[in-house]
Coordinates of C-alpha atoms in Angstrom, one line a residue:
X21 CA 15.9 -5.8 172.3
X22 CA 14.9 -9.5 173.3
X23 CA 16.0 -10.7 171.8
X24 CA 15.7 -10.3 171.9
X25 CA 16.6 -10.3 172.5
X26 CA 17.7 -6.2 168.7
X27 CA 22.0 -3.7 162.4
X28 CA 23.7 -3.0 159.2
X29 CA 26.2 -5.4 157.6
X30 CA 29.2 -3.6 156.1
X31 CA 27.1 -0.5 155.2
X32 CA 28.6 3.0 155.4
X33 CA 26.7 5.4 157.5
X34 CA 25.0 7.9 155.3
X35 CA 24.8 11.6 156.1
X36 CA 21.5 12.3 158.0
X37 CA 20.6 15.2 155.6
X38 CA 20.7 12.8 152.6
X39 CA 18.3 10.6 154.4
X40 CA 15.9 13.1 155.7
X41 CA 15.9 15.8 153.1
X42 CA 16.1 19.5 153.6
X43 CA 12.4 19.8 154.6
X44 CA 13.0 17.9 157.8
X45 CA 16.7 18.7 158.4
X46 CA 17.9 18.7 162.0
X47 CA 21.4 19.4 163.4
X48 CA 23.9 16.6 163.3
X49 CA 24.6 14.7 166.5
X50 CA 26.0 17.0 169.2
X51 CA 29.5 17.1 170.3
X52 CA 28.6 17.3 174.0
X53 CA 28.2 13.5 174.5
X54 CA 27.9 12.9 178.2
X55 CA 28.1 16.7 178.7
X56 CA 27.7 16.4 182.4
X57 CA 30.5 13.8 182.7
X58 CA 34.0 15.1 183.5
X59 CA 36.7 14.3 180.9
X60 CA 40.2 13.2 181.6
X61 CA 39.2 11.5 184.8
X62 CA 38.9 7.8 185.3
X63 CA 35.3 6.8 186.0
X64 CA 33.9 3.6 187.5
X65 CA 30.6 3.9 185.7
X66 CA 28.5 5.8 183.2
X67 CA 24.8 6.8 183.0
X68 CA 22.9 8.5 180.2
X69 CA 21.1 11.2 182.1
X70 CA 21.8 11.2 185.8
X71 CA 23.9 10.3 188.8
X72 CA 25.0 6.8 189.3
X73 CA 23.3 4.9 192.1
X74 CA 26.5 2.9 193.1
X75 CA 29.7 4.6 194.3
X76 CA 33.2 3.6 193.4
X77 CA 34.3 0.4 195.1
X78 CA 30.7 -0.7 195.8
X79 CA 30.5 -4.2 197.3
X80 CA 27.5 -5.5 195.3
X81 CA 24.3 -4.6 193.5
X82 CA 21.4 -4.3 195.9
X83 CA 19.5 -7.1 194.1
X84 CA 22.4 -9.6 194.3
X85 CA 22.3 -12.5 196.8
X86 CA 25.9 -13.2 198.0
X87 CA 24.5 -15.4 200.9
X88 CA 22.8 -17.8 198.5
X89 CA 24.2 -21.3 198.3
X90 CA 26.0 -22.6 195.3
X91 CA 25.2 -25.9 193.6
X92 CA 22.5 -27.8 191.7
X93 CA 21.3 -27.8 188.1
X94 CA 18.9 -25.3 186.6
X95 CA 17.2 -26.9 183.6
X96 CA 14.9 -24.2 182.1
X97 CA 13.3 -23.0 178.9
X98 CA 14.5 -19.4 178.2
X99 CA 11.9 -16.8 177.2
X100 CA 14.3 -14.5 175.3
X101 CA 17.4 -14.9 173.2
X102 CA 19.9 -12.8 171.1
X103 CA 21.7 -12.6 167.8
X104 CA 21.6 -15.9 165.9
X105 CA 20.4 -17.9 168.9
X106 CA 17.5 -20.4 168.4
X107 CA 15.4 -21.8 171.2
X108 CA 14.3 -24.9 169.2
X109 CA 17.7 -26.2 167.9
X110 CA 21.4 -25.4 167.5
X111 CA 24.2 -26.3 165.1
X112 CA 27.0 -23.8 166.2
X113 CA 28.5 -22.5 169.4
X114 CA 29.3 -19.1 168.0
X115 CA 26.4 -16.9 169.0
X116 CA 27.9 -13.7 167.6
X117 CA 27.8 -14.1 163.9
X118 CA 24.8 -13.9 161.5
X119 CA 24.8 -17.5 160.2
X120 CA 24.0 -20.7 162.0
X121 CA 21.7 -21.4 165.0
X122 CA 23.4 -21.0 168.4
X123 CA 21.9 -22.1 171.7
X124 CA 20.6 -19.3 174.0
X125 CA 22.7 -18.1 176.9
X126 CA 26.0 -18.4 175.2
X127 CA 26.5 -14.8 176.4
X128 CA 27.0 -16.0 180.0
X129 CA 30.4 -17.4 178.9
X130 CA 31.8 -14.0 178.2
X131 CA 32.6 -10.9 180.2
X132 CA 32.5 -7.3 178.9
X133 CA 34.3 -4.1 179.7
X134 CA 31.2 -2.8 181.6
X135 CA 27.9 -4.3 182.7
X136 CA 24.4 -2.9 183.2
X137 CA 22.8 -2.4 186.6
X138 CA 19.4 -4.0 186.4
X139 CA 17.9 -1.6 189.0
X140 CA 18.8 1.5 187.0
X141 CA 17.4 2.4 183.6
X142 CA 20.7 3.1 181.8
X143 CA 23.7 2.8 184.1
X144 CA 26.8 0.7 183.4
X145 CA 29.7 -0.2 185.7
X146 CA 33.2 -1.5 185.0
X147 CA 33.8 -5.3 185.0
X148 CA 36.8 -6.2 182.8
X149 CA 37.6 -2.5 182.9
X150 CA 38.2 -0.9 186.3
X151 CA 37.7 2.5 184.8
X152 CA 36.8 4.5 181.7
X153 CA 38.2 7.9 180.8
X154 CA 36.5 10.2 178.3
X155 CA 38.5 12.3 175.8
X156 CA 38.1 16.1 175.8
X157 CA 35.8 15.9 172.7
X158 CA 33.9 13.0 174.4
X159 CA 34.3 10.8 171.3
X160 CA 37.1 8.7 172.7
X161 CA 36.9 6.2 175.6
X162 CA 40.0 4.8 177.2
X163 CA 39.4 1.7 179.3
X164 CA 41.9 0.5 182.0
X165 CA 41.6 -3.3 182.4
X166 CA 41.7 -5.0 185.8
X167 CA 45.0 -6.9 186.2
X168 CA 43.3 -10.0 187.6
X169 CA 41.0 -10.5 184.6
X170 CA 41.5 -14.0 183.1
X171 CA 40.1 -16.1 180.3
X172 CA 39.0 -19.6 181.1
X173 CA 42.4 -21.1 180.1
X174 CA 44.1 -18.8 182.7
X175 CA 45.6 -16.4 180.2
X176 CA 45.2 -12.7 181.1
X177 CA 42.6 -10.5 179.3
X178 CA 44.7 -7.8 177.6
X179 CA 44.1 -4.6 175.8
X180 CA 45.2 -6.4 172.6
X181 CA 42.3 -8.9 173.1
X182 CA 39.8 -6.1 173.6
X183 CA 40.9 -4.1 170.6
X184 CA 41.0 -7.2 168.5
X185 CA 37.4 -8.1 169.6
X186 CA 36.0 -4.8 168.6
X187 CA 37.6 -4.8 165.2
X188 CA 36.5 -8.4 164.7
X189 CA 32.9 -7.6 165.6
X190 CA 32.8 -4.6 163.4
X191 CA 34.0 -6.7 160.4
X192 CA 32.4 -10.1 161.0
X193 CA 29.9 -9.8 163.9
X194 CA 26.2 -10.3 163.9
X195 CA 24.4 -7.3 162.4
X196 CA 23.0 -6.4 165.8
X197 CA 26.5 -6.0 167.0
X198 CA 27.8 -4.2 163.9
X199 CA 25.4 -1.3 163.9
X200 CA 26.6 0.4 167.1
X201 CA 30.2 0.1 165.7
X202 CA 29.4 1.8 162.5
X203 CA 31.0 5.1 163.7
X204 CA 33.9 3.4 165.6
X205 CA 36.9 4.7 163.7
X206 CA 39.6 3.0 165.8
X207 CA 40.1 0.4 168.5
X208 CA 43.7 0.7 169.6
X209 CA 46.1 -0.5 172.3
X210 CA 47.6 2.2 174.4
X211 CA 49.4 -0.2 176.8
X212 CA 49.1 -3.7 178.1
X213 CA 46.0 -2.7 180.2
X214 CA 44.8 0.3 178.2
X215 CA 42.5 0.2 175.2
X216 CA 41.0 3.1 173.4
X217 CA 37.8 3.2 171.4
X218 CA 37.5 6.1 169.1
X219 CA 34.3 7.3 167.4
X220 CA 33.6 9.8 164.6
X221 CA 31.3 12.1 166.5
X222 CA 28.2 11.1 164.5
X223 CA 27.4 8.2 166.8
X224 CA 24.4 8.2 169.1
X225 CA 25.3 10.1 172.3
X226 CA 24.5 7.0 174.3
X227 CA 26.2 4.6 172.0
X228 CA 29.0 3.7 174.4
X229 CA 26.4 2.3 176.9
X230 CA 25.7 -0.4 174.4
X231 CA 29.2 -0.9 173.0
X232 CA 30.9 -1.3 176.4
X233 CA 28.7 -4.3 177.1
X234 CA 30.1 -6.4 174.2
X235 CA 31.6 -9.9 174.8
X236 CA 35.4 -9.9 174.8
X237 CA 37.2 -12.8 173.1
X238 CA 40.8 -14.2 173.2
X239 CA 42.7 -12.9 170.2
X240 CA 45.1 -15.9 170.3
X241 CA 42.1 -18.3 170.3
X242 CA 40.3 -16.7 167.4
X243 CA 43.5 -16.4 165.3
X244 CA 44.1 -20.1 165.7
X245 CA 40.5 -21.3 165.4
X246 CA 38.6 -18.8 163.3
X247 CA 35.4 -16.9 163.9
X248 CA 32.5 -18.4 162.0
X249 CA 29.5 -20.8 162.6
X250 CA 31.0 -23.8 160.8
X251 CA 32.2 -25.7 164.0
X252 CA 30.8 -26.6 167.3
X253 CA 33.7 -25.0 169.2
X254 CA 32.9 -22.1 171.6
X255 CA 35.2 -19.0 171.4
X256 CA 37.3 -18.7 174.5
X257 CA 35.7 -16.4 177.0
X258 CA 36.2 -15.2 180.6
X259 CA 32.6 -15.2 182.0
X260 CA 31.1 -17.0 185.0
X261 CA 30.2 -20.1 182.9
X262 CA 31.7 -22.1 180.1
X263 CA 30.3 -24.7 177.8
X264 CA 30.3 -28.2 179.2
X265 CA 28.5 -31.2 177.8
X266 CA 26.3 -30.8 174.7
X267 CA 24.7 -32.6 171.8
X268 CA 24.0 -30.5 168.8
X269 CA 20.3 -29.8 168.5
X270 CA 19.4 -31.8 171.7
X271 CA 20.9 -30.1 174.8
X272 CA 23.7 -27.9 176.1
X273 CA 25.1 -27.5 179.6
X274 CA 26.9 -24.5 180.9
X275 CA 29.2 -25.2 183.8
X276 CA 29.9 -22.6 186.5
X277 CA 33.6 -21.6 186.6
X278 CA 34.6 -22.3 190.2
X279 CA 37.6 -20.0 190.2
X280 CA 35.8 -17.2 188.2
X281 CA 38.2 -14.3 188.4
X282 CA 35.4 -11.6 189.1
X283 CA 33.4 -13.6 191.7
X284 CA 34.1 -11.1 194.5
X285 CA 33.9 -7.9 192.5
X286 CA 30.9 -5.6 193.1
X287 CA 29.4 -5.9 189.6
X288 CA 29.6 -9.7 189.7
X289 CA 29.2 -10.7 193.4
X290 CA 26.1 -12.6 194.5
X291 CA 25.0 -14.0 191.1
X292 CA 25.4 -17.2 189.1
X293 CA 24.6 -19.7 191.9
X294 CA 23.9 -22.9 189.9
X295 CA 26.7 -25.3 189.2
X296 CA 25.1 -26.3 185.9
X297 CA 22.7 -24.4 183.6
X298 CA 21.1 -26.8 181.1
X299 CA 18.9 -26.2 178.1
X300 CA 17.1 -29.0 176.4
X301 CA 15.8 -28.4 172.9
X302 CA 12.3 -29.6 171.8
X303 CA 10.5 -29.4 168.5
X304 CA 7.8 -27.1 169.9
X305 CA 6.4 -25.5 173.0
X306 CA 4.0 -28.5 173.6
X307 CA 6.8 -31.0 173.7
X308 CA 8.7 -28.7 176.1
X309 CA 5.6 -28.5 178.3
X310 CA 5.4 -32.3 178.5
X311 CA 9.0 -32.5 179.5
X312 CA 8.3 -29.9 182.2
X313 CA 5.4 -31.9 183.5
X314 CA 7.6 -35.0 183.8
X315 CA 10.2 -33.1 185.7
X316 CA 12.9 -33.2 183.0
X317 CA 12.7 -29.4 182.8
X318 CA 12.5 -27.5 186.1
X319 CA 11.5 -23.9 185.2
X320 CA 9.2 -22.6 182.5
X321 CA 7.7 -19.2 181.7
X322 CA 4.3 -19.8 180.1
X323 CA 3.5 -17.8 177.1
X324 CA 0.3 -19.7 176.0
X325 CA -2.8 -18.5 177.9
X326 CA -4.7 -21.7 177.1
X327 CA -2.0 -23.8 178.7
X328 CA -1.7 -21.5 181.7
X329 CA -5.5 -21.6 182.3
X330 CA -6.1 -25.3 181.7
X331 CA -2.8 -27.2 181.3
X332 CA -1.5 -26.9 184.8
X333 CA -3.5 -29.6 186.3
X334 CA -1.2 -32.6 186.7
X335 CA 0.0 -34.7 189.7
X336 CA 3.0 -32.5 190.5
X337 CA 0.8 -29.4 190.6
X338 CA -1.8 -31.0 192.8
X339 CA 0.6 -32.3 195.4
X340 CA 2.6 -29.1 195.5
X341 CA 5.9 -30.2 193.9
X342 CA 5.3 -27.7 191.1
X343 CA 4.1 -24.2 191.9
X344 CA 2.7 -21.4 189.7
X345 CA 3.6 -17.8 190.4
X346 CA 3.2 -14.5 188.7
X347 CA 6.3 -12.3 188.9
X348 CA 6.1 -8.5 188.1
X349 CA 7.3 -7.6 184.7
X350 CA 10.0 -5.1 183.9
X351 CA 9.7 -1.4 183.4
X352 CA 10.7 -1.5 179.8
X353 CA 8.9 -1.1 176.6
X354 CA 8.1 -4.2 174.6
X355 CA 6.8 -4.6 171.1
X356 CA 4.8 -7.7 170.2
X357 CA 2.7 -8.0 167.1
X358 CA 2.3 -9.1 163.5
X359 CA 4.8 -7.7 161.0
X360 CA 3.9 -7.1 157.4
X361 CA 6.9 -7.1 155.1
X362 CA 6.9 -4.0 152.9
X363 CA 9.6 -5.4 150.7
X364 CA 6.7 -7.3 149.2
X365 CA 4.7 -5.2 146.7
X366 CA 1.2 -6.0 148.1
X367 CA 2.1 -4.5 151.6
X368 CA 3.6 -1.2 150.6
X369 CA 0.3 0.8 150.7
X370 CA -0.7 1.9 154.2
X371 CA -4.3 1.4 153.3
X372 CA -3.6 -2.3 152.7
X373 CA -1.9 -2.6 156.0
X374 CA -4.8 -0.9 157.8
X375 CA -7.2 -3.3 156.0
X376 CA -5.3 -6.3 157.2
X377 CA -5.3 -4.9 160.8
X378 CA -9.1 -4.6 160.6
X379 CA -9.3 -8.4 160.0
X380 CA -7.7 -9.2 163.3
X381 CA -10.4 -9.5 165.9
X382 CA -8.6 -9.2 169.2
X383 CA -11.8 -9.3 171.3
X384 CA -12.9 -12.6 169.8
X385 CA -9.3 -14.0 170.0
X386 CA -8.8 -12.9 173.6
X387 CA -12.1 -14.4 174.8
X388 CA -12.0 -17.7 172.8
X389 CA -8.4 -18.5 172.6
X390 CA -6.7 -16.6 175.5
X391 CA -9.2 -16.8 178.4
X392 CA -9.3 -13.0 178.5
X393 CA -5.8 -13.0 179.9
X394 CA -4.4 -10.1 177.8
X395 CA -4.8 -6.4 177.3
X396 CA -4.7 -5.0 173.8
X397 CA -1.5 -3.3 172.6
X398 CA -1.6 -0.2 170.6
X399 CA 1.8 1.3 171.0
X400 CA 5.3 0.5 169.8
X401 CA 6.4 1.4 173.4
X402 CA 3.7 -0.4 175.3
X403 CA 4.0 -0.4 179.2
X404 CA 6.4 2.6 179.2
X405 CA 6.4 6.4 179.6
X406 CA 7.2 6.6 175.8
X407 CA 3.7 5.4 174.8
X408 CA 1.7 8.2 173.0
X409 CA -1.8 8.8 174.3
X410 CA -4.6 11.1 173.2
X411 CA -3.9 14.4 171.5
X412 CA -0.2 15.5 171.3
X413 CA 1.1 17.6 174.2
X414 CA 2.4 21.1 173.3
X415 CA 6.0 19.7 173.3
X416 CA 5.0 16.8 171.1
X417 CA 3.1 19.2 168.7
X418 CA 6.1 21.4 168.4
X419 CA 8.2 18.5 167.2
X420 CA 5.5 17.1 165.0
X421 CA 5.1 20.5 163.3
X422 CA 8.6 20.1 161.9
X423 CA 7.3 17.3 159.8
X424 CA 4.2 18.8 158.3
X425 CA 3.7 17.5 154.8
X426 CA 6.1 14.6 155.4
X427 CA 4.6 12.6 158.3
X428 CA 1.3 10.8 157.9
X429 CA -1.6 13.1 158.6
X430 CA -3.0 10.6 161.2
X431 CA 0.1 11.2 163.3
X432 CA -1.1 14.8 164.1
X433 CA -4.3 13.9 165.9
X434 CA -5.2 11.4 168.6
X435 CA -2.7 8.6 168.8
X436 CA -3.8 5.8 166.4
X437 CA -5.4 2.8 168.1
X438 CA -6.1 -0.7 166.8
X439 CA -9.7 -1.3 165.8
X440 CA -12.2 -2.5 168.4
X441 CA -14.6 -5.3 167.1
X442 CA -17.9 -6.5 168.3
X443 CA -16.3 -9.7 169.4
X444 CA -18.1 -11.9 167.0
X445 CA -15.0 -13.0 165.2
X446 CA -16.3 -11.5 162.0
X447 CA -17.2 -7.9 162.6
X448 CA -19.1 -6.8 159.5
X449 CA -18.3 -3.1 159.9
X450 CA -14.6 -3.7 160.2
X451 CA -14.6 -6.1 157.2
X452 CA -16.6 -3.6 155.2
X453 CA -14.1 -0.9 155.9
X454 CA -11.3 -3.3 155.0
X455 CA -12.8 -4.0 151.6
X456 CA -13.2 -0.3 151.0
X457 CA -9.6 0.4 151.8
X458 CA -8.4 -2.4 149.5
X459 CA -10.5 -1.0 146.7
X460 CA -9.0 2.5 147.2
X461 CA -5.6 0.9 147.0
X462 CA -6.4 -0.6 143.6
X463 CA -7.4 -4.2 144.5
X464 CA -10.5 -5.6 142.8
X465 CA -12.1 -9.0 143.3
X466 CA -11.9 -11.7 140.6
X467 CA -13.2 -15.2 141.2
X468 CA -13.4 -14.5 144.9
X469 CA -9.7 -13.3 145.2
X470 CA -8.4 -9.8 145.0
X471 CA -6.2 -8.8 142.0
X472 CA -4.3 -5.6 141.2
X473 CA -4.3 -3.8 137.9
X474 CA -1.5 -6.1 136.7
X475 CA -3.6 -9.1 137.3
X476 CA -1.6 -10.3 140.3
X477 CA -3.4 -12.2 143.0
X478 CA -3.2 -10.8 146.6
X479 CA -1.5 -13.5 148.6
X480 CA -0.5 -13.5 152.2
X481 CA 1.5 -16.3 153.8
X482 CA 1.8 -16.2 157.6
X483 CA 5.1 -17.9 158.4
X484 CA 5.3 -19.6 161.8
X485 CA 7.6 -22.2 163.5
X486 CA 5.1 -23.7 166.0
X487 CA 1.7 -25.2 165.4
X488 CA 0.2 -23.2 168.3
X489 CA 0.0 -20.2 165.9
X490 CA -2.4 -22.1 163.7
X491 CA -5.2 -21.4 166.3
X492 CA -5.2 -17.7 165.2
X493 CA -6.4 -18.8 161.7
X494 CA -9.8 -19.6 163.2
X495 CA -10.7 -15.9 163.0
X496 CA -7.9 -13.8 161.5
X497 CA -7.3 -16.1 158.5
X498 CA -10.9 -16.6 157.8
X499 CA -11.5 -12.8 157.8
X500 CA -8.6 -12.2 155.4
X501 CA -10.0 -14.8 153.0
X502 CA -13.5 -13.3 153.4
X503 CA -12.3 -10.0 152.0
X504 CA -10.6 -11.6 149.1
X505 CA -7.0 -12.1 150.3
X506 CA -5.5 -15.5 149.5
X507 CA -4.3 -16.1 153.0
X508 CA -2.5 -19.2 154.4
X509 CA -0.4 -20.2 157.4
X510 CA 2.8 -22.1 156.9
X511 CA 4.7 -24.0 159.6
X512 CA 8.4 -24.5 159.0
X513 CA 11.1 -26.0 161.2
X514 CA 13.1 -23.8 163.5
X515 CA 16.2 -23.6 161.3
X516 CA 14.3 -22.7 158.2
X517 CA 12.3 -20.2 160.1
X518 CA 15.4 -18.5 161.4
X519 CA 17.0 -18.5 157.9
X520 CA 13.9 -17.0 156.3
X521 CA 13.4 -14.4 159.0
X522 CA 17.0 -13.3 158.7
X523 CA 16.7 -13.0 154.9
X524 CA 13.3 -11.2 155.1
X525 CA 11.8 -14.1 153.1
X526 CA 8.2 -13.8 154.4
X527 CA 5.0 -12.0 154.0
X528 CA 4.0 -11.8 157.7
X529 CA 5.5 -13.1 160.9
X530 CA 4.9 -12.6 164.7
X531 CA 7.6 -11.0 166.6
X532 CA 8.4 -9.8 170.1
X533 CA 11.2 -7.3 170.7
X534 CA 12.1 -5.9 174.1
X535 CA 13.8 -2.5 174.3
X536 CA 16.0 -1.1 177.0
X537 CA 14.5 1.2 179.6
X538 CA 16.3 4.1 177.9
X539 CA 16.1 3.3 174.2
X540 CA 18.9 4.8 172.1
X541 CA 19.4 5.3 168.4
X542 CA 21.2 1.9 168.1
X543 CA 18.3 -0.1 169.2
X544 CA 15.8 2.0 167.4
X545 CA 17.8 1.9 164.2
X546 CA 17.8 -1.9 164.2
X547 CA 14.0 -2.0 164.1
X548 CA 12.9 1.2 162.3
X549 CA 15.7 2.9 160.4
X550 CA 16.1 2.8 156.6
X551 CA 19.8 1.9 157.1
X552 CA 18.7 -1.6 158.3
X553 CA 15.8 -2.1 155.9
X554 CA 18.1 -4.0 153.5
X555 CA 20.4 -5.6 156.0
X556 CA 19.8 -9.3 156.5
X557 CA 19.8 -10.2 160.2
X558 CA 18.5 -6.9 161.4
X559 CA 15.3 -6.4 163.3
X560 CA 13.8 -4.2 160.7
X561 CA 11.4 -6.9 159.7
X562 CA 8.8 -4.5 158.2
X563 CA 11.3 -3.0 155.9
X564 CA 10.5 0.5 157.3
X565 CA 12.3 3.1 155.3
X566 CA 10.8 6.5 156.0
X567 CA 12.8 9.8 156.2
X568 CA 10.6 11.0 159.0
X569 CA 11.2 7.9 161.1
X570 CA 14.9 8.2 160.3
X571 CA 14.9 11.8 161.5
X572 CA 13.1 11.0 164.8
X573 CA 15.4 8.1 165.5
X574 CA 18.3 10.5 165.0
X575 CA 16.7 13.1 167.3
X576 CA 16.1 10.4 170.0
X577 CA 19.8 9.6 169.8
X578 CA 20.6 13.3 170.5
X579 CA 18.4 13.7 173.5
X580 CA 20.2 15.4 176.4
X581 CA 17.5 14.7 179.0
X582 CA 15.0 12.0 179.8
X583 CA 12.2 14.5 179.2
X584 CA 13.5 15.3 175.8
X585 CA 13.8 11.6 175.0
X586 CA 10.3 10.9 176.2
X587 CA 8.8 13.6 173.9
X588 CA 10.7 12.4 170.9
X589 CA 9.8 8.7 171.4
X590 CA 6.1 9.7 171.9
X591 CA 6.2 11.4 168.5
X592 CA 8.0 8.5 167.0
X593 CA 5.3 6.2 168.4
X594 CA 2.6 8.4 166.8
X595 CA 4.3 8.3 163.4
X596 CA 4.9 4.5 163.5
X597 CA 1.3 3.9 164.6
X598 CA 0.0 6.0 161.7
X599 CA 2.2 4.1 159.3
X600 CA 0.8 0.8 160.5
X601 CA 4.0 -1.2 159.8
X602 CA 3.1 -3.6 162.5
X603 CA -0.2 -4.9 163.9
X604 CA 0.3 -4.6 167.7
X605 CA -1.3 -7.6 169.4
X606 CA -1.4 -7.9 173.2
X607 CA 0.6 -7.8 176.4
X608 CA 0.8 -9.0 180.0
X609 CA 2.0 -7.1 183.0
X610 CA 3.5 -10.1 184.7
X611 CA 5.7 -13.1 184.0
X612 CA 3.7 -16.3 184.3
X613 CA 6.2 -18.8 185.8
X614 CA 5.8 -22.4 186.8
X615 CA 8.7 -24.3 188.5
X616 CA 9.5 -27.3 190.5
X617 CA 9.7 -26.2 194.1
X618 CA 13.4 -26.6 194.6
X619 CA 14.7 -23.0 194.2
X620 CA 15.2 -19.9 196.2
X621 CA 15.1 -16.3 195.1
X622 CA 15.2 -12.8 196.5
X623 CA 12.0 -10.7 196.6
X624 CA 14.1 -7.7 195.6
X625 CA 13.7 -8.3 191.9
X626 CA 15.3 -5.6 189.7
X627 CA 13.0 -3.4 187.7
X628 CA 14.7 -3.5 184.4
X629 CA 15.8 -7.1 183.7
X630 CA 15.0 -10.6 184.8
X631 CA 17.9 -13.1 184.2
X632 CA 16.4 -15.9 186.3
X633 CA 19.4 -18.2 185.7
X634 CA 21.8 -15.7 187.5
X635 CA 19.4 -14.5 190.2
X636 CA 17.8 -17.7 191.5
X637 CA 19.5 -20.6 193.3
X638 CA 19.2 -24.3 194.2
X639 CA 17.9 -25.3 197.6
X640 CA 19.0 -28.8 198.4
X641 CA 16.4 -29.4 201.2
X642 CA 13.5 -28.4 199.0
X643 CA 14.8 -30.6 196.2
X644 CA 15.1 -33.5 198.6
X645 CA 11.5 -33.0 199.8
X646 CA 10.2 -33.4 196.3
X647 CA 12.5 -36.2 195.2
X648 CA 14.8 -34.0 193.1
X649 CA 17.9 -34.0 195.2

């Protein structure tokens, strides 16, 4: 989850049956978690459904570049971020709590028990932990720590630090970190280098693949310094970088740890080549682009089609010092669209949400604002095998039939698609249908604005944090007002936006969320499950609270094969699309990247993640040739 980047805050996990109701009851989560994995034997890695690509003692991941030189500064503008991180400002260096605004990439200062392989869809391998052993009931996981693991102050990483961290994150961590720990019943020390994580048996069967990747903190440091967002003091970590120079809200530098304890281990070898990773903070994307053109920023992923098509015509482009490249995207589902907040009364009726979607003219927007750069999105799992298409397959139909009378009727036919317009910017047929739907939902015009039977005006405020979003108002906003909705767009500063987003204090926002290549119940719950609908800081921006969706998320968490997971997620996609909680917008298949020509990188890009700051490196001769040595 992008952020993003991708959880309940102190909520007890409710029994599935009380959520779903007897009509759609399914078995509780299975006891055969990792049924094909041997218990009682130390393992160097775990994978959800298949064999691991890398054998014990492997020297490096295939996409690593151990021959790359070390050095240089990488000043870039990140395209994704996590937890409470903010790309426009920061006022704390604790990125793992709900409050405050932290700088992106704080996570590179921390190691975890295990790390993901970016060329496998769901495999993890031991980093701080040299092995993990499953208990006989597969609900307990004992990690044996590497004796050489060290924090940045030279102190050893112990089992006490690990157990303390998991208990701390369960109690005080960001909601996105808390949810996967809901069913953790114990984090205990079994020896100086042995820590045991125990779960109730009701957790997602792939839950440990997420939990084992959590940052580990120094117990002594946290007990002395606290764990909140009130101070600009980073929690002590053990990762390949540590916080260097910074100025709150202006810039932060991460310095490479020269004697990083894991630099020669297989899961860490051949990454993290830059001596310094620097992030500068600008008030908006345009200011950041101007800094890039001047050479203050070295690497930028472009998300604005108008700028990509017309803005890259400046001296450094023309003389070859800056290059534009398109890099293949990852094989992971991504959701990008407009979110309507169903906690607000006017958006609770699905007919209203459909009416609003009819006002968005993608064809006009793509041609007039985006230079025909995008493809229309329809799915919550766009660009992935989990996207529903056409009529349900027999396997999908069998699962759908369990929810007859509960799921929206539209979920049982062809997968719902977003409306196609005539490209005029004001398609009369679509607007006529929108008015009809609003009338059916009880909204009638009065003095040019819709009112409900209580006399309440229909208002819709689109909350944004960058003026570039105002361009959409040229068609979408005008269409909303044309059918009687009192629509407006409000630009707020980055800190206020983050606060309002976390508190669900909005009518509509734009949001992009990336999912893992093998989505599990944890990630899905954060976006779609009723457990998170009232949990501030979760990704359930729409306030989705539907027992059918809950049940399908639970079934996805139980999946014992990739085929079973694929069928379940296709059915979930059908139901979500029929509910119209989001208005899917558009997508690209590639990363649009511009950079000053001073870097090297391997053509062997991994399929499932693209952390440019750890994969690329500085080339001194190239930098010298363009005056950037």
